[in-house]
Amino acid sequence: MIVDAFYAAPALLILALGIYTTVVRDTFPATVGFLAYGLLLTVAWVQLHGVDVALTEAAIGGGLTGMLLVRASARLRPIEGQARAETPGLPLRLLAGLVAATVAGALALALLTLPDPAPTLAAEAVANIASTGVGNPITAVLMAYRAMDTLLEATVLLLALIGVWSLTPDRVWGGRPGPRYNADPDGILSFIARVLPPIGIIVGIYIFWVGADHPGGKFQAATIVAAMWLLTLMAGLADAPPIGRRLLRALLVAGPVVFIAVGVAGVPLAGTFLAYPEGWAKPMILVIEFALMPSLALTLGLILAGAPERGAQP
Amino acid sequence: MSTFVDWFTYVSIGAGLFFFLAGTVGLLRFPDTLTRLHALTKADNLGLGLVVLGLLPQVDGVLNGLKLIAIWLLVLLSGADAGQLIARAARRRGPPI
């Protein structure tokens, strides 16, 4: 009974917050609802023992996406009334609701009619884990069995950054993202931006390193490092680099390029793209992760920093 | 001996939950931003501190205990700073207090 309530309470709250986020009219309350929704989703994943997913949800689903939405809603505030005046008519809204409900209903139906026990590859994933040299089955899936998906994920982030940059006005192309923040140098924001980053970077490296054998990994770690960087940017302690800088662009593509190079090396050495030669899986995975982590942190940070708004001079 | 340790955990986590409950009631009932912030930060500091204190005897290994304490210290730091930042923004933009 108590156990049921323990699982049901977050589920019901998630449902309620989901409805609130959809129904509420203003952008900012919807964003706050989404942030709380992400945190509760994290709790739910921990309850399901999916700690890897919980970490990713907290870092990327709740934290990073939440911050993107907060910025977007702050930017949309001046034109919110105007946007609401352009609300589509009732038939269109009904149609949209119907389509959304059909998708949700179909998903629920598929989930409820799953065979019990559900088909799973978990046993095979664990049985072959020794050949990958890592101890965390999630990392084995991400970096060995389904390395292709991870490569595409890293590439998609780069494409997202190009999308953000493509919104740059012509006159500041190659310039620095966002405004130059001028926080009070003796204020609380400057204080936390000095105290927290050393701790955050160590936590990020720790989460990156334990990812081989425990929940964690480069995506979560890169998000933490990117958050620390943004903190120093917002406190005005550092300035965002101009996006025209060649070194910056080289660092951004370094991770995916190393990933692809290791993948191509697998063709002559192990017979197929992204295959690791016998006994070399662990070192190869480490090389990819080490190359990918700085690129990911930089990409995520720059996506959040936004499109350039001023010239390259500081 | 182990029952004594377990009871210590129950009592400490129970006290922690009481502070979270009180903080939530304060958040819902207090009249303005500053008092609401006051209620919230007390819940974070004391409530989480007592929960961590209650969990300490249950962890296996010193390292895990240190991680719990580190989490509490980080929440203390970020809670106090976020409270200051929100209060400052409220004083600058909101109605006079």
Coordinates of C-alpha atoms in Angstrom, one line a residue:
Chain A
M1 CA 0.0 0.0 0.0
I2 CA 2.7 2.5 1.1
V3 CA 4.9 1.2 -1.8
D4 CA 2.1 1.8 -4.3
A5 CA 1.7 5.3 -3.0
F6 CA 5.5 5.8 -3.3
Y7 CA 5.3 5.0 -7.0
A8 CA 1.9 6.5 -7.7
A9 CA 2.6 9.9 -6.2
P10 CA 5.3 11.0 -8.6
A11 CA 3.3 9.5 -11.6
L12 CA 0.2 11.5 -10.7
L13 CA 2.2 14.7 -10.1
I14 CA 3.9 14.2 -13.5
L15 CA 0.6 13.8 -15.2
A16 CA -0.8 16.9 -13.4
L17 CA 2.2 19.0 -14.3
G18 CA 2.0 17.8 -17.9
I19 CA -1.6 18.9 -18.1
Y20 CA -0.8 22.2 -16.4
T21 CA 2.2 22.9 -18.7
T22 CA -0.1 22.3 -21.7
V23 CA -3.1 24.2 -20.5
V24 CA -1.6 27.3 -18.9
R25 CA -1.7 30.3 -21.3
D26 CA 1.4 32.3 -20.4
T27 CA 4.8 31.2 -21.6
F28 CA 6.7 31.7 -18.4
P29 CA 4.5 29.6 -16.1
A30 CA 4.5 26.9 -18.7
T31 CA 8.3 26.9 -18.7
V32 CA 8.4 26.7 -14.9
G33 CA 5.9 23.8 -15.1
F34 CA 8.2 22.1 -17.5
L35 CA 11.2 22.5 -15.2
A36 CA 9.4 20.9 -12.3
Y37 CA 8.1 18.2 -14.7
G38 CA 11.7 17.4 -15.6
L39 CA 12.7 17.1 -11.9
L40 CA 9.8 14.8 -11.1
L41 CA 10.6 12.7 -14.2
T42 CA 14.1 12.4 -12.8
V43 CA 12.7 11.0 -9.5
A44 CA 10.5 8.6 -11.5
W45 CA 13.6 7.3 -13.4
V46 CA 15.4 6.7 -10.1
Q47 CA 12.5 4.8 -8.8
L48 CA 12.7 2.6 -11.9
H49 CA 16.4 2.1 -11.2
G50 CA 17.3 3.9 -14.5
V51 CA 19.9 6.1 -12.8
D52 CA 21.7 6.7 -16.2
V53 CA 18.5 8.0 -17.7
A54 CA 17.7 10.0 -14.5
L55 CA 21.0 11.8 -14.7
T56 CA 20.5 12.6 -18.4
E57 CA 16.9 13.8 -17.7
A58 CA 18.1 16.0 -14.9
A59 CA 21.1 17.4 -16.9
I60 CA 19.7 17.7 -20.4
G61 CA 15.9 17.2 -20.3
G62 CA 15.2 19.4 -17.2
G63 CA 18.3 21.6 -16.8
L64 CA 19.6 22.4 -20.3
T65 CA 16.2 22.4 -22.2
G66 CA 14.6 24.2 -19.3
M67 CA 17.2 27.0 -19.5
L68 CA 16.7 27.2 -23.3
L69 CA 13.0 27.6 -22.7
V70 CA 13.5 30.2 -19.9
R71 CA 15.6 32.3 -22.3
A72 CA 13.1 31.9 -25.1
S73 CA 10.2 32.9 -22.9
A74 CA 12.1 35.9 -21.6
R75 CA 12.7 37.0 -25.2
L76 CA 9.0 36.3 -26.2
R77 CA 7.5 38.3 -23.3
P78 CA 7.3 41.7 -25.1
I79 CA 5.3 40.1 -28.0
E80 CA 3.2 37.6 -26.0
G81 CA 0.0 39.6 -26.1
Q82 CA 0.3 40.0 -29.8
A83 CA 1.0 36.3 -30.3
R84 CA -2.1 35.4 -28.2
A85 CA -4.2 37.6 -30.4
E86 CA -3.2 35.4 -33.3
T87 CA -4.5 32.2 -31.7
P88 CA -5.8 29.9 -34.4
G89 CA -9.6 29.3 -34.6
L90 CA -11.5 26.6 -32.7
P91 CA -11.6 24.0 -35.6
L92 CA -7.8 24.1 -35.9
R93 CA -7.3 23.8 -32.2
L94 CA -9.8 20.9 -31.9
L95 CA -8.0 19.2 -34.8
A96 CA -4.6 19.7 -33.1
G97 CA -6.0 18.3 -29.8
L98 CA -7.5 15.3 -31.6
V99 CA -4.2 14.5 -33.3
A100 CA -2.3 14.8 -30.0
A101 CA -4.8 12.7 -28.2
T102 CA -4.7 10.0 -30.9
V103 CA -0.9 9.8 -30.7
A104 CA -1.0 9.6 -26.9
G105 CA -3.8 7.0 -27.0
A106 CA -1.9 4.9 -29.5
L107 CA 1.2 5.0 -27.4
A108 CA -0.7 4.1 -24.2
L109 CA -2.4 1.2 -26.1
A110 CA 1.0 -0.1 -27.3
L111 CA 2.4 0.1 -23.8
L112 CA -0.5 -1.6 -22.2
T113 CA -0.6 -4.5 -24.7
L114 CA 3.2 -5.3 -24.4
P115 CA 3.8 -9.0 -23.7
D116 CA 4.7 -9.8 -20.1
P117 CA 7.7 -10.2 -19.7
A118 CA 8.5 -7.6 -22.3
P119 CA 10.9 -8.6 -25.0
T120 CA 14.4 -7.5 -23.9
L121 CA 18.0 -7.7 -25.1
A122 CA 19.3 -6.9 -21.6
A123 CA 20.5 -10.5 -20.9
E124 CA 22.5 -10.5 -24.2
A125 CA 23.9 -7.1 -23.5
V126 CA 25.1 -8.2 -20.1
A127 CA 26.4 -11.6 -21.4
N128 CA 28.7 -9.9 -24.0
I129 CA 29.8 -7.0 -21.8
A130 CA 33.2 -8.5 -21.1
S131 CA 34.2 -8.0 -24.8
T132 CA 33.7 -4.2 -24.5
G133 CA 35.9 -3.8 -21.4
V134 CA 33.4 -1.5 -19.6
G135 CA 31.4 -2.3 -16.5
N136 CA 28.3 -0.3 -17.0
P137 CA 25.9 -2.0 -19.5
I138 CA 24.4 1.4 -20.5
T139 CA 27.9 2.6 -21.5
A140 CA 28.4 -0.7 -23.4
V141 CA 25.2 -0.1 -25.4
L142 CA 26.0 3.5 -26.1
M143 CA 29.6 3.1 -27.0
A144 CA 29.9 -0.4 -28.4
Y145 CA 26.6 -2.1 -29.5
R146 CA 24.9 1.1 -30.6
A147 CA 27.8 3.4 -31.1
M148 CA 26.2 4.6 -34.4
D149 CA 23.4 6.2 -32.4
T150 CA 25.8 8.0 -30.1
L151 CA 27.8 9.3 -33.1
L152 CA 24.5 10.7 -34.6
E153 CA 23.5 12.3 -31.3
A154 CA 26.8 14.1 -31.1
T155 CA 26.5 15.2 -34.7
V156 CA 22.9 16.4 -34.2
L157 CA 24.1 18.7 -31.4
L158 CA 26.6 20.2 -33.8
L159 CA 23.8 20.7 -36.4
A160 CA 21.7 22.3 -33.7
L161 CA 24.5 24.8 -33.0
I162 CA 24.7 25.6 -36.7
G163 CA 21.0 26.2 -36.6
V164 CA 21.4 28.6 -33.7
W165 CA 24.2 30.4 -35.4
S166 CA 22.3 30.7 -38.7
L167 CA 20.0 33.2 -36.9
T168 CA 22.9 35.7 -36.6
P169 CA 22.2 39.0 -38.3
D170 CA 24.7 39.6 -41.1
R171 CA 26.4 42.6 -39.6
V172 CA 27.6 40.7 -36.5
W173 CA 28.5 37.4 -38.2
G174 CA 31.5 35.9 -36.6
G175 CA 30.9 38.0 -33.5
R176 CA 30.3 37.0 -29.9
P177 CA 27.0 35.3 -28.7
G178 CA 24.6 37.0 -26.3
P179 CA 25.0 40.3 -24.5
R180 CA 28.2 41.2 -22.5
Y181 CA 27.0 40.6 -18.9
N182 CA 28.0 43.2 -16.3
A183 CA 27.2 41.8 -12.9
D184 CA 28.2 43.5 -9.8
P185 CA 31.8 42.3 -9.2
D186 CA 31.2 42.2 -5.4
G187 CA 27.7 40.7 -5.8
I188 CA 26.4 37.2 -5.0
L189 CA 26.4 36.1 -8.7
S190 CA 30.1 36.9 -9.0
F191 CA 30.7 35.1 -5.7
I192 CA 29.0 31.8 -6.8
A193 CA 30.6 32.1 -10.3
R194 CA 34.0 32.0 -8.5
V195 CA 33.3 29.3 -5.9
L196 CA 31.2 26.8 -7.9
P197 CA 33.1 26.2 -11.2
P198 CA 36.1 24.5 -9.6
I199 CA 33.7 22.1 -7.7
G200 CA 31.5 21.7 -10.8
I201 CA 34.4 20.8 -13.0
I202 CA 35.6 18.2 -10.6
V203 CA 32.0 16.8 -10.3
G204 CA 31.8 16.8 -14.2
I205 CA 35.1 14.9 -14.6
Y206 CA 34.0 12.5 -11.9
I207 CA 30.7 11.7 -13.6
F208 CA 32.6 11.4 -16.9
W209 CA 35.1 9.0 -15.4
V210 CA 32.7 6.7 -13.4
G211 CA 30.6 6.4 -16.6
A212 CA 32.6 3.4 -17.6
D213 CA 31.5 1.3 -14.7
H214 CA 28.6 3.2 -13.0
P215 CA 25.8 5.6 -14.0
G216 CA 27.3 8.7 -15.6
G217 CA 29.0 9.6 -18.9
K218 CA 30.1 12.3 -21.2
F219 CA 26.8 13.8 -22.0
Q220 CA 25.8 14.5 -18.4
A221 CA 29.4 15.6 -17.6
A222 CA 29.5 17.9 -20.5
T223 CA 26.3 19.5 -19.4
I224 CA 27.7 20.2 -16.0
V225 CA 30.9 21.7 -17.4
A226 CA 28.9 23.8 -19.9
A227 CA 26.7 25.1 -17.0
M228 CA 29.8 26.2 -15.1
W229 CA 31.1 28.0 -18.2
L230 CA 27.7 29.8 -18.6
L231 CA 27.8 30.8 -14.9
T232 CA 31.1 32.6 -15.4
L233 CA 29.7 34.2 -18.6
M234 CA 26.6 35.4 -16.8
A235 CA 28.5 36.8 -13.9
G236 CA 30.6 38.8 -16.4
L237 CA 33.8 37.1 -15.3
A238 CA 34.5 35.7 -18.8
D239 CA 33.3 36.6 -22.3
A240 CA 31.9 34.3 -24.9
P241 CA 34.4 33.7 -27.7
P242 CA 33.7 35.1 -31.2
I243 CA 32.2 32.3 -33.3
G244 CA 34.4 33.2 -36.2
R245 CA 37.5 32.0 -34.3
R246 CA 39.1 29.0 -36.1
L247 CA 40.4 27.3 -32.9
L248 CA 36.8 27.3 -31.5
R249 CA 35.4 25.7 -34.6
A250 CA 38.3 23.1 -34.6
L251 CA 37.5 22.2 -31.0
L252 CA 33.8 21.9 -31.8
V253 CA 34.3 19.4 -34.6
A254 CA 37.2 17.6 -32.9
G255 CA 35.0 15.1 -31.0
P256 CA 32.8 13.9 -33.8
V257 CA 35.8 13.8 -36.2
V258 CA 37.7 11.5 -33.8
F259 CA 34.6 9.4 -33.4
I260 CA 34.2 9.1 -37.2
A261 CA 38.0 8.4 -37.6
V262 CA 37.9 5.6 -35.1
G263 CA 34.8 4.3 -36.9
V264 CA 36.5 4.3 -40.3
A265 CA 39.6 2.7 -38.7
G266 CA 37.2 -0.2 -37.8
V267 CA 36.7 -1.0 -41.5
P268 CA 40.2 -2.4 -42.2
L269 CA 41.0 -3.4 -38.6
A270 CA 37.7 -5.2 -37.5
G271 CA 35.7 -5.6 -40.7
T272 CA 33.1 -3.0 -40.4
F273 CA 32.4 0.7 -39.6
L274 CA 32.5 1.5 -35.8
A275 CA 33.7 -2.1 -34.9
Y276 CA 36.6 -2.3 -32.4
P277 CA 39.4 -4.7 -33.0
E278 CA 39.6 -7.7 -30.5
G279 CA 40.9 -6.5 -27.1
W280 CA 41.0 -2.9 -28.1
A281 CA 37.4 -1.9 -27.3
K282 CA 38.1 -0.2 -24.0
P283 CA 41.0 2.0 -25.1
M284 CA 39.1 3.0 -28.3
I285 CA 36.0 3.9 -26.3
L286 CA 38.2 6.0 -23.9
V287 CA 39.8 7.8 -26.9
I288 CA 36.3 8.7 -28.3
E289 CA 35.0 9.7 -24.9
F290 CA 38.0 11.9 -24.1
A291 CA 37.7 13.6 -27.5
L292 CA 34.0 14.0 -27.4
M293 CA 33.6 15.4 -23.9
P294 CA 35.2 18.9 -24.5
S295 CA 33.4 19.2 -27.9
L296 CA 30.1 18.4 -26.3
A297 CA 30.6 20.8 -23.4
L298 CA 31.5 23.6 -25.8
T299 CA 28.6 22.8 -28.2
L300 CA 26.0 22.7 -25.4
G301 CA 27.4 25.9 -23.8
L302 CA 27.3 27.8 -27.2
I303 CA 23.8 26.5 -28.0
L304 CA 22.7 28.1 -24.7
A305 CA 24.7 31.2 -25.3
G306 CA 22.7 31.8 -28.4
A307 CA 23.3 33.5 -31.7
P308 CA 25.9 36.4 -31.9
E309 CA 24.5 39.8 -31.0
R310 CA 27.6 41.9 -31.2
G311 CA 31.0 42.2 -33.0
A312 CA 34.1 40.2 -32.3
Q313 CA 35.8 42.9 -30.3
P314 CA 35.3 42.5 -26.5
Chain B
M1 CA 22.5 -1.6 18.3
S2 CA 21.2 -1.7 14.8
T3 CA 17.7 -0.9 16.0
F4 CA 19.1 2.2 17.8
V5 CA 20.8 3.3 14.6
D6 CA 17.5 2.7 12.6
W7 CA 15.5 4.7 15.1
F8 CA 18.0 7.5 14.8
T9 CA 17.5 7.5 11.1
Y10 CA 13.7 7.5 11.4
V11 CA 13.6 10.3 13.8
S12 CA 16.1 12.4 11.9
I13 CA 14.5 11.9 8.5
G14 CA 11.1 12.5 10.1
A15 CA 12.3 15.8 11.5
G16 CA 13.8 16.7 8.1
L17 CA 10.4 16.0 6.4
F18 CA 8.7 18.2 9.0
F19 CA 10.9 21.1 7.9
F20 CA 10.1 20.5 4.3
L21 CA 6.4 20.4 5.1
A22 CA 6.7 23.6 7.1
G23 CA 8.7 25.2 4.3
T24 CA 6.0 24.3 1.8
V25 CA 3.3 25.6 4.0
G26 CA 5.3 28.9 4.4
L27 CA 5.7 29.1 0.6
L28 CA 2.0 28.8 0.1
R29 CA 0.8 30.9 3.0
F30 CA 3.3 33.7 3.5
P31 CA 2.3 37.1 2.1
D32 CA 5.3 38.3 0.0
T33 CA 8.4 37.2 -1.9
L34 CA 10.9 37.7 0.9
T35 CA 9.1 35.8 3.6
R36 CA 8.3 33.0 1.1
L37 CA 12.0 32.8 0.2
H38 CA 12.8 32.7 3.9
A39 CA 10.5 29.7 4.4
L40 CA 11.9 27.9 1.3
T41 CA 15.6 28.3 2.2
K42 CA 15.0 27.1 5.8
A43 CA 13.4 23.9 4.4
D44 CA 16.3 23.3 2.1
N45 CA 19.0 23.9 4.7
L46 CA 17.6 22.3 7.8
G47 CA 15.3 19.7 6.1
L48 CA 17.9 18.3 3.8
G49 CA 20.6 18.5 6.5
L50 CA 18.5 16.4 8.8
V51 CA 17.6 13.9 6.0
V52 CA 21.4 13.6 5.2
L53 CA 22.2 13.2 8.9
G54 CA 19.6 10.4 9.2
L55 CA 21.0 8.6 6.1
L56 CA 24.7 8.8 7.2
P57 CA 24.6 5.8 9.6
Q58 CA 23.0 3.7 6.8
V59 CA 25.6 4.2 4.0
D60 CA 28.2 1.6 3.4
G61 CA 31.7 3.2 3.2
V62 CA 33.1 6.6 4.2
L63 CA 33.2 7.8 0.6
N64 CA 29.4 7.5 0.2
G65 CA 28.9 9.4 3.4
L66 CA 31.2 12.1 2.3
K67 CA 29.2 12.3 -1.0
L68 CA 26.0 12.8 0.9
I69 CA 27.6 15.6 3.0
A70 CA 29.0 17.2 -0.2
I71 CA 25.5 17.2 -1.7
W72 CA 24.1 18.9 1.4
L73 CA 26.9 21.6 1.3
L74 CA 26.3 22.2 -2.4
V75 CA 22.6 22.6 -1.8
L76 CA 23.3 25.0 1.1
L77 CA 25.6 27.1 -1.2
S78 CA 23.2 27.2 -4.2
G79 CA 20.1 27.6 -2.1
A80 CA 21.5 30.6 -0.2
D81 CA 22.8 32.2 -3.5
A82 CA 19.6 31.6 -5.4
G83 CA 17.6 33.1 -2.5
Q84 CA 19.8 36.2 -2.6
L85 CA 19.5 36.5 -6.4
I86 CA 15.7 36.2 -6.3
A87 CA 15.3 38.6 -3.4
R88 CA 17.5 41.1 -5.2
A89 CA 15.4 40.8 -8.4
A90 CA 12.2 41.1 -6.4
R91 CA 13.4 44.3 -4.7
R92 CA 14.5 45.8 -8.0
R93 CA 11.5 45.1 -10.1
G94 CA 8.6 44.3 -7.7
P95 CA 6.5 46.7 -5.7
P96 CA 8.2 48.5 -2.8
I97 CA 8.6 46.3 0.3

